[in-house]
């Protein structure tokens, strides 16, 4: 295979990883695809190939599922003491933290995000997730129950791992999504097959090396690279899998549900969003302007919870739209590794085409471009941060998830909170929202009226391993993070003893 150019800004360790022959992780071993096939991984800032990774297909999926099955049915993981499980998970978090800089560089070069963001957000949040869930391993327990059934009984519940779990993740926060999925499953005693997004496999392949070093028993964690159709679909359909956990588009979410129907797997889904950011006239406007701009432009808008619908009271609409537009105009587009980078390229050419055609469709349907609307640079997948005005709910840009740095501004006139909530709730999605006001009563009343799994007040995109995250309506089934996510990976067994 030809030697590939490596960005001179990466550290020697990152360069070393990129020159290694990439392998998947199955049954505790680093392996090529059974077919020997590989596929290229691109740097979205240049469109150049970074490396090649194995292309898993049905046979590789089957090997990984068998390994996880053995590790669960015969192996030590679910039988290990919770404390021992927690310690290995904690060790993984420590190793990840020790290698933070290398992971941040890999994430930046693979996904396109600013190195500063990967360093401050993606990697530390992944570390926290493993630590938070390592703590839960020793705190999972059932309860004793008081029966009214005639007789003398002692009844209690056991909380047991659901079994072998298939996890399929997207490309927007590659390592963090892996941590959100792996950590709770491991804490409960499940064994896992993780299928990475084809665009961004690098940090999780590096993670596999740390999984090995941390001392996880063989088969507990299996990590596959491949395409949705070739690897994701057979994984979601595999009879050896007890549960599938998916994050991605609603379209593929529906396919997962169908594929899981064969052996009636448990399914949890974290899907799309079209989150409203609602600014009331009494808000601290400087804070609201900076906050709602960040709500959409953080991670280039490639967030399922991005504040992509900006609702502003008509009295302050012009000021807020102007403020957000000024911020957008000042955002520096550059490759993620460039120290001046505030927004990198979108993740792939496909995503670039998708986002730019959404902007065009908005214009075709009558939206006005307040700022942005174009592409940046002469190579790479850069799209300018864009503010669209004159938008309405019948436009595709308002009703569909764009997953790019594009916000649609609308005004509201009503003082009636029910009417404002009705407007904000006009979406098939219900993932997140933010409310910007200095009135406590407005804040809490709106928090109740908005139909979404997360409500932020005077902030947006605040994530913590302890905060449950997931969707109402078509934004998904179940929750990630917090104590709540454990329910995705646990069965409840009722035990009754006649005394
Ligand atoms: P997808 O939903 O296609 O991809 C998510 C994951 O599912 C990837 O690992 C993908 O594999 C895999 N996958 C694809 N097809 C199948 C299948 N038939 N069976 C099992 N797994 C499958 O998202 P895209 O990457 O295509 O992005 C498209 C749009 O989805 C975005 O523009 C955005 O609107 C939305 N999206 C939402 C996300 C969220 O967090 N809610 C995250 C990412 C995207 P692979 O990529 O390797 O082919």
Coordinates of C-alpha atoms in Angstrom, one line a residue, residues 29-427:
X29 CA -7.1 -10.0 18.8
X30 CA -6.3 -7.3 16.2
X31 CA -7.6 -8.7 12.9
X32 CA -8.0 -7.9 9.2
X33 CA -11.4 -8.5 7.5
X34 CA -12.0 -12.1 6.6
X35 CA -12.2 -11.1 3.0
X36 CA -9.0 -9.0 3.3
X37 CA -10.9 -6.0 2.0
X38 CA -10.1 -2.5 3.2
X39 CA -11.5 1.0 2.6
X40 CA -10.0 4.5 2.7
X41 CA -10.5 7.0 5.6
X42 CA -10.4 10.6 4.4
X43 CA -9.2 13.8 6.0
X44 CA -12.2 16.1 5.4
X45 CA -10.0 19.2 5.5
X46 CA -8.2 18.1 2.3
X47 CA -10.1 15.2 0.9
X48 CA -6.9 13.2 1.0
X49 CA -6.7 9.6 2.3
X50 CA -5.4 9.2 5.8
X51 CA -5.3 5.5 6.0
X52 CA -7.2 2.3 5.1
X53 CA -9.2 0.2 7.5
X54 CA -10.7 -3.3 7.3
X55 CA -14.1 -3.7 5.7
X56 CA -16.1 -6.0 7.9
X57 CA -18.8 -8.0 6.3
X58 CA -21.2 -10.7 7.5
X59 CA -18.5 -13.2 8.3
X60 CA -16.6 -10.8 10.5
X61 CA -19.8 -9.8 12.2
X62 CA -20.5 -13.4 12.9
X63 CA -17.1 -14.0 14.4
X64 CA -17.5 -10.9 16.6
X65 CA -20.9 -12.0 17.8
X66 CA -19.7 -15.5 18.6
X67 CA -16.8 -14.0 20.6
X68 CA -19.2 -11.7 22.5
X69 CA -21.6 -14.6 23.0
X70 CA -18.8 -16.8 24.5
X71 CA -17.6 -14.0 26.7
X72 CA -21.1 -13.5 28.0
X73 CA -22.3 -17.1 28.2
X74 CA -19.1 -18.7 29.4
X75 CA -16.6 -15.9 30.1
X76 CA -15.8 -14.0 33.2
X77 CA -17.3 -10.6 32.5
X78 CA -20.9 -10.9 33.8
X79 CA -19.7 -13.1 36.6
X80 CA -16.9 -10.9 37.7
X81 CA -17.5 -8.9 40.8
X82 CA -18.9 -5.5 40.0
X83 CA -16.0 -3.9 41.7
X84 CA -13.5 -5.8 39.4
X85 CA -15.5 -4.7 36.4
X86 CA -15.5 -1.1 37.6
X87 CA -11.7 -1.2 38.1
X88 CA -11.0 -2.3 34.6
X89 CA -13.3 0.4 33.2
X90 CA -11.6 3.0 35.4
X91 CA -8.2 1.8 34.1
X92 CA -9.4 2.3 30.6
X93 CA -10.5 5.9 31.5
X94 CA -7.0 6.5 33.0
X95 CA -5.3 5.2 29.8
X96 CA -7.5 7.4 27.7
X97 CA -6.7 10.4 29.8
X98 CA -2.9 9.7 29.6
X99 CA -3.2 9.7 25.8
X100 CA -5.6 12.6 25.5
X101 CA -3.5 14.6 23.1
X102 CA -3.1 11.8 20.7
X103 CA -6.8 11.0 20.8
X104 CA -7.7 14.7 20.3
X105 CA -5.4 14.9 17.2
X106 CA -6.8 11.7 15.7
X107 CA -10.4 13.0 16.3
X108 CA -9.6 16.3 14.7
X109 CA -7.9 15.0 11.6
X110 CA -10.5 12.2 11.1
X111 CA -13.7 14.2 11.8
X112 CA -12.6 17.7 10.9
X113 CA -13.4 19.3 14.3
X114 CA -11.1 21.9 15.9
X115 CA -8.3 20.3 17.9
X116 CA -9.2 22.6 20.7
X117 CA -12.7 21.2 20.8
X118 CA -11.6 17.6 20.7
X119 CA -9.1 18.4 23.5
X120 CA -11.6 20.2 25.7
X121 CA -14.8 18.4 25.0
X122 CA -14.8 15.1 23.1
X123 CA -12.0 13.3 24.9
X124 CA -12.5 14.5 28.5
X125 CA -16.2 13.8 28.2
X126 CA -15.4 10.2 27.0
X127 CA -13.0 9.8 30.0
X128 CA -15.8 11.0 32.4
X129 CA -18.3 8.7 30.9
X130 CA -16.1 5.6 31.5
X131 CA -15.4 6.8 35.1
X132 CA -19.1 7.7 35.8
X133 CA -20.2 4.3 34.6
X134 CA -17.4 2.5 36.4
X135 CA -18.9 3.9 39.5
X136 CA -22.3 2.5 38.6
X137 CA -21.0 -1.1 38.3
X138 CA -21.1 -1.5 42.0
X139 CA -24.5 0.2 42.5
X140 CA -26.8 -1.8 40.3
X141 CA -29.2 -3.6 42.5
X142 CA -32.8 -4.8 42.7
X143 CA -35.3 -4.2 45.5
X144 CA -37.4 -6.2 48.0
X145 CA -41.2 -6.2 47.4
X146 CA -44.2 -6.4 49.7
X147 CA -46.8 -8.8 48.2
X148 CA -50.6 -8.8 48.8
X149 CA -50.9 -12.3 47.4
X150 CA -52.3 -14.6 50.1
X151 CA -49.6 -16.5 51.9
X152 CA -46.1 -15.9 53.2
X153 CA -43.6 -14.9 50.6
X154 CA -40.2 -13.2 50.2
X155 CA -40.0 -11.4 46.9
X156 CA -37.1 -9.5 45.4
X157 CA -35.9 -8.3 42.0
X158 CA -32.5 -8.9 40.4
X159 CA -31.1 -6.6 37.8
X160 CA -29.2 -8.6 35.2
X161 CA -27.3 -7.8 32.0
X162 CA -29.4 -8.1 28.8
X163 CA -26.6 -10.1 27.2
X164 CA -24.8 -9.5 23.9
X165 CA -25.3 -6.0 22.6
X166 CA -24.7 -4.6 19.1
X167 CA -23.9 -0.9 19.1
X168 CA -23.9 1.2 15.9
X169 CA -22.6 4.8 16.1
X170 CA -22.3 7.8 13.9
X171 CA -19.4 10.2 13.0
X172 CA -20.2 13.5 14.8
X173 CA -18.5 12.7 18.1
X174 CA -16.8 9.4 17.2
X175 CA -15.0 8.6 20.5
X176 CA -17.6 10.1 22.7
X177 CA -20.4 8.2 21.0
X178 CA -18.4 5.0 21.5
X179 CA -18.0 5.9 25.2
X180 CA -21.7 6.7 25.6
X181 CA -22.5 3.2 24.2
X182 CA -19.7 1.1 25.7
X183 CA -19.6 2.4 29.2
X184 CA -23.1 1.6 30.5
X185 CA -23.2 -1.7 28.7
X186 CA -19.9 -2.8 30.3
X187 CA -21.0 -1.5 33.7
X188 CA -24.1 -3.8 33.6
X189 CA -22.0 -6.8 32.6
X190 CA -23.0 -7.0 28.9
X191 CA -20.6 -7.9 26.1
X192 CA -20.5 -5.7 23.1
X193 CA -19.9 -5.5 19.3
X194 CA -19.4 -1.9 18.3
X195 CA -19.7 -0.9 14.7
X196 CA -18.0 2.4 13.9
X197 CA -19.1 5.0 11.4
X198 CA -17.3 4.4 8.1
X199 CA -16.1 8.1 8.1
X200 CA -14.5 8.2 11.5
X201 CA -13.1 4.9 12.8
X202 CA -9.7 6.1 14.0
X203 CA -10.1 7.0 17.7
X204 CA -12.1 3.8 18.4
X205 CA -9.5 1.7 16.7
X206 CA -6.9 3.3 18.9
X207 CA -9.2 2.8 21.9
X208 CA -9.2 -0.9 21.1
X209 CA -5.4 -0.9 21.9
X210 CA -6.2 0.6 25.3
X211 CA -9.0 -1.9 25.9
X212 CA -6.4 -4.6 25.4
X213 CA -4.0 -2.9 27.7
X214 CA -6.6 -2.3 30.4
X215 CA -7.1 -6.0 30.6
X216 CA -10.7 -6.6 29.5
X217 CA -11.2 -10.3 29.0
X218 CA -11.3 -11.5 25.3
X219 CA -14.6 -11.0 23.5
X220 CA -16.1 -8.5 26.0
X221 CA -15.5 -5.6 23.6
X222 CA -15.3 -6.2 19.8
X223 CA -14.8 -3.3 17.5
X224 CA -15.7 -3.5 13.8
X225 CA -15.0 -1.1 10.9
X226 CA -17.3 -1.3 7.9
X227 CA -20.2 0.1 6.0
X228 CA -23.8 0.3 7.2
X229 CA -25.1 -2.1 4.6
X230 CA -22.2 -4.6 4.7
X231 CA -21.6 -4.7 8.5
X232 CA -24.3 -2.7 10.3
X233 CA -27.2 -4.5 8.7
X234 CA -26.0 -8.1 9.4
X235 CA -25.1 -7.0 13.0
X236 CA -28.6 -5.6 13.7
X237 CA -30.2 -8.7 12.3
X238 CA -27.9 -11.3 13.9
X239 CA -29.7 -13.9 16.0
X240 CA -26.8 -14.1 18.5
X241 CA -27.4 -10.5 19.5
X242 CA -29.9 -9.7 22.4
X243 CA -30.1 -6.0 22.0
X244 CA -29.1 -3.3 19.5
X245 CA -28.3 0.3 20.5
X246 CA -28.2 2.8 17.6
X247 CA -27.4 6.4 17.2
X248 CA -27.9 8.1 13.8
X249 CA -30.5 9.1 11.3
X250 CA -34.2 8.3 11.6
X251 CA -34.1 6.5 8.2
X252 CA -31.5 4.0 9.4
X253 CA -33.2 3.9 12.8
X254 CA -36.3 2.5 11.1
X255 CA -34.1 -0.1 9.3
X256 CA -32.6 -1.1 12.6
X257 CA -36.1 -1.7 14.1
X258 CA -37.0 -3.9 11.1
X259 CA -33.7 -5.8 11.3
X260 CA -34.1 -6.4 15.0
X261 CA -37.6 -7.9 14.6
X262 CA -36.3 -11.3 13.5
X263 CA -35.4 -12.4 17.1
X264 CA -37.2 -9.5 18.7
X265 CA -34.1 -7.9 20.0
X266 CA -34.5 -5.1 22.5
X267 CA -33.8 -1.8 20.7
X268 CA -32.7 1.7 21.9
X269 CA -32.4 4.6 19.4
X270 CA -30.9 8.0 19.6
X271 CA -32.0 9.8 16.5
X272 CA -32.3 13.2 14.9
X273 CA -33.5 16.5 16.2
X274 CA -34.6 19.9 15.1
X275 CA -34.2 21.7 18.4
X276 CA -35.7 25.1 19.1
X277 CA -33.8 27.8 20.9
X278 CA -36.4 30.3 22.1
X279 CA -35.4 33.8 23.1
X280 CA -37.9 35.9 25.2
X281 CA -37.7 39.7 25.3
X282 CA -36.5 39.7 28.9
X283 CA -33.5 37.6 28.2
X284 CA -29.9 38.8 28.8
X285 CA -29.4 39.5 25.1
X286 CA -25.6 39.3 25.0
X287 CA -25.8 35.9 26.6
X288 CA -28.7 34.7 24.5
X289 CA -27.0 35.8 21.3
X290 CA -23.7 34.1 22.1
X291 CA -25.5 31.1 23.4
X292 CA -27.9 30.6 20.5
X293 CA -25.0 31.1 18.0
X294 CA -23.0 28.4 19.8
X295 CA -26.2 26.2 20.0
X296 CA -26.1 25.9 16.2
X297 CA -22.4 26.4 15.3
X298 CA -20.8 24.1 17.9
X299 CA -19.4 21.1 16.1
X300 CA -20.4 22.7 12.8
X301 CA -24.0 22.0 13.6
X302 CA -23.3 18.3 13.4
X303 CA -25.1 17.7 16.6
X304 CA -28.4 15.9 17.0
X305 CA -29.4 18.5 19.6
X306 CA -28.2 21.6 17.6
X307 CA -30.4 24.6 18.1
X308 CA -31.3 24.7 14.5
X309 CA -34.6 26.6 14.8
X310 CA -34.1 30.0 16.4
X311 CA -37.4 31.5 17.8
X312 CA -37.1 35.1 18.8
X313 CA -39.7 37.5 20.2
X314 CA -40.6 40.1 17.5
X315 CA -39.5 43.0 19.8
X316 CA -35.9 41.8 19.9
X317 CA -35.8 39.7 16.7
X318 CA -33.7 42.1 14.6
X319 CA -31.1 42.6 17.3
X320 CA -30.8 38.9 18.0
X321 CA -30.6 37.9 14.3
X322 CA -28.0 40.6 13.7
X323 CA -26.0 39.5 16.7
X324 CA -26.0 35.8 15.7
X325 CA -25.2 36.7 12.1
X326 CA -22.2 38.8 13.3
X327 CA -20.9 35.9 15.3
X328 CA -21.4 33.6 12.3
X329 CA -19.6 36.0 10.0
X330 CA -16.6 36.1 12.4
X331 CA -16.1 32.4 12.7
X332 CA -12.8 31.3 11.3
X333 CA -13.0 28.3 9.0
X334 CA -9.8 26.3 8.9
X335 CA -8.6 22.7 9.1
X336 CA -9.1 21.3 12.6
X337 CA -5.4 21.1 13.3
X338 CA -4.8 24.7 12.4
X339 CA -4.5 26.7 15.7
X340 CA -6.7 29.4 14.4
X341 CA -9.6 27.0 13.5
X342 CA -13.0 27.8 15.1
X343 CA -14.9 25.7 12.6
X344 CA -13.5 22.9 10.5
X345 CA -14.9 21.1 7.5
X346 CA -18.0 19.0 7.5
X347 CA -17.2 15.3 7.9
X348 CA -17.5 14.1 4.3
X349 CA -18.3 15.1 0.7
X350 CA -21.7 13.5 1.1
X351 CA -22.5 15.7 4.1
X352 CA -21.1 18.7 2.3
X353 CA -23.5 18.0 -0.7
X354 CA -26.4 17.4 1.7
X355 CA -25.9 20.6 3.7
X356 CA -25.3 22.8 0.6
X357 CA -28.4 21.4 -1.1
X358 CA -30.5 22.1 2.0
X359 CA -29.3 25.8 1.9
X360 CA -30.3 26.0 -1.8
X361 CA -33.7 24.4 -1.1
X362 CA -34.2 27.0 1.6
X363 CA -33.5 29.8 -0.8
X364 CA -35.6 28.2 -3.5
X365 CA -38.5 28.1 -1.0
X366 CA -38.2 31.8 -0.2
X367 CA -35.7 32.0 2.7
X368 CA -33.3 34.9 2.8
X369 CA -29.6 34.4 3.6
X370 CA -28.7 36.8 6.4
X371 CA -25.1 35.6 6.5
X372 CA -23.1 32.7 5.0
X373 CA -24.8 30.4 2.5
X374 CA -21.6 29.6 0.6
X375 CA -18.7 27.2 0.9
X376 CA -15.2 28.0 2.3
X377 CA -11.8 27.3 0.9
X378 CA -10.9 25.7 -2.5
X379 CA -10.6 22.1 -1.1
X380 CA -12.1 20.2 1.8
X381 CA -15.7 20.2 2.9
X382 CA -16.1 23.6 4.4
X383 CA -19.5 25.3 4.6
X384 CA -19.9 28.8 5.9
X385 CA -22.0 29.3 9.1
X386 CA -25.3 30.3 7.8
X387 CA -28.3 32.2 9.2
X388 CA -31.6 32.0 7.2
X389 CA -34.5 34.4 7.8
X390 CA -37.9 34.6 6.4
X391 CA -38.4 30.9 7.1
X392 CA -41.6 29.0 8.0
X393 CA -42.5 25.5 9.1
X394 CA -43.4 24.4 5.6
X395 CA -39.8 24.7 4.4
X396 CA -37.6 21.6 4.3
X397 CA -34.9 23.6 6.0
X398 CA -37.2 24.1 9.0
X399 CA -38.8 20.7 9.2
X400 CA -35.9 18.4 8.3
X401 CA -32.6 17.8 10.1
X402 CA -29.8 19.5 8.2
X403 CA -26.9 18.5 10.4
X404 CA -24.8 21.4 9.4
X405 CA -24.1 25.0 10.5
X406 CA -27.4 26.4 9.3
X407 CA -30.0 28.1 11.6
X408 CA -33.5 29.1 10.6
X409 CA -34.7 32.2 12.4
X410 CA -38.4 32.8 13.0
X411 CA -40.2 35.4 15.2
X412 CA -43.1 35.0 17.6
X413 CA -45.4 37.7 18.8
X414 CA -47.5 36.0 21.4
X415 CA -47.2 36.5 25.1
X416 CA -49.2 33.3 25.6
X417 CA -46.6 30.6 26.5
X418 CA -48.9 27.8 25.2
X419 CA -48.9 29.5 21.8
X420 CA -45.1 29.8 21.8
X421 CA -44.7 26.2 22.9
X422 CA -47.1 25.1 20.2
X423 CA -44.9 26.8 17.6
X424 CA -41.7 25.3 19.0
X425 CA -43.2 21.8 19.3
X426 CA -44.2 21.8 15.6
X427 CA -41.7 19.1 14.7

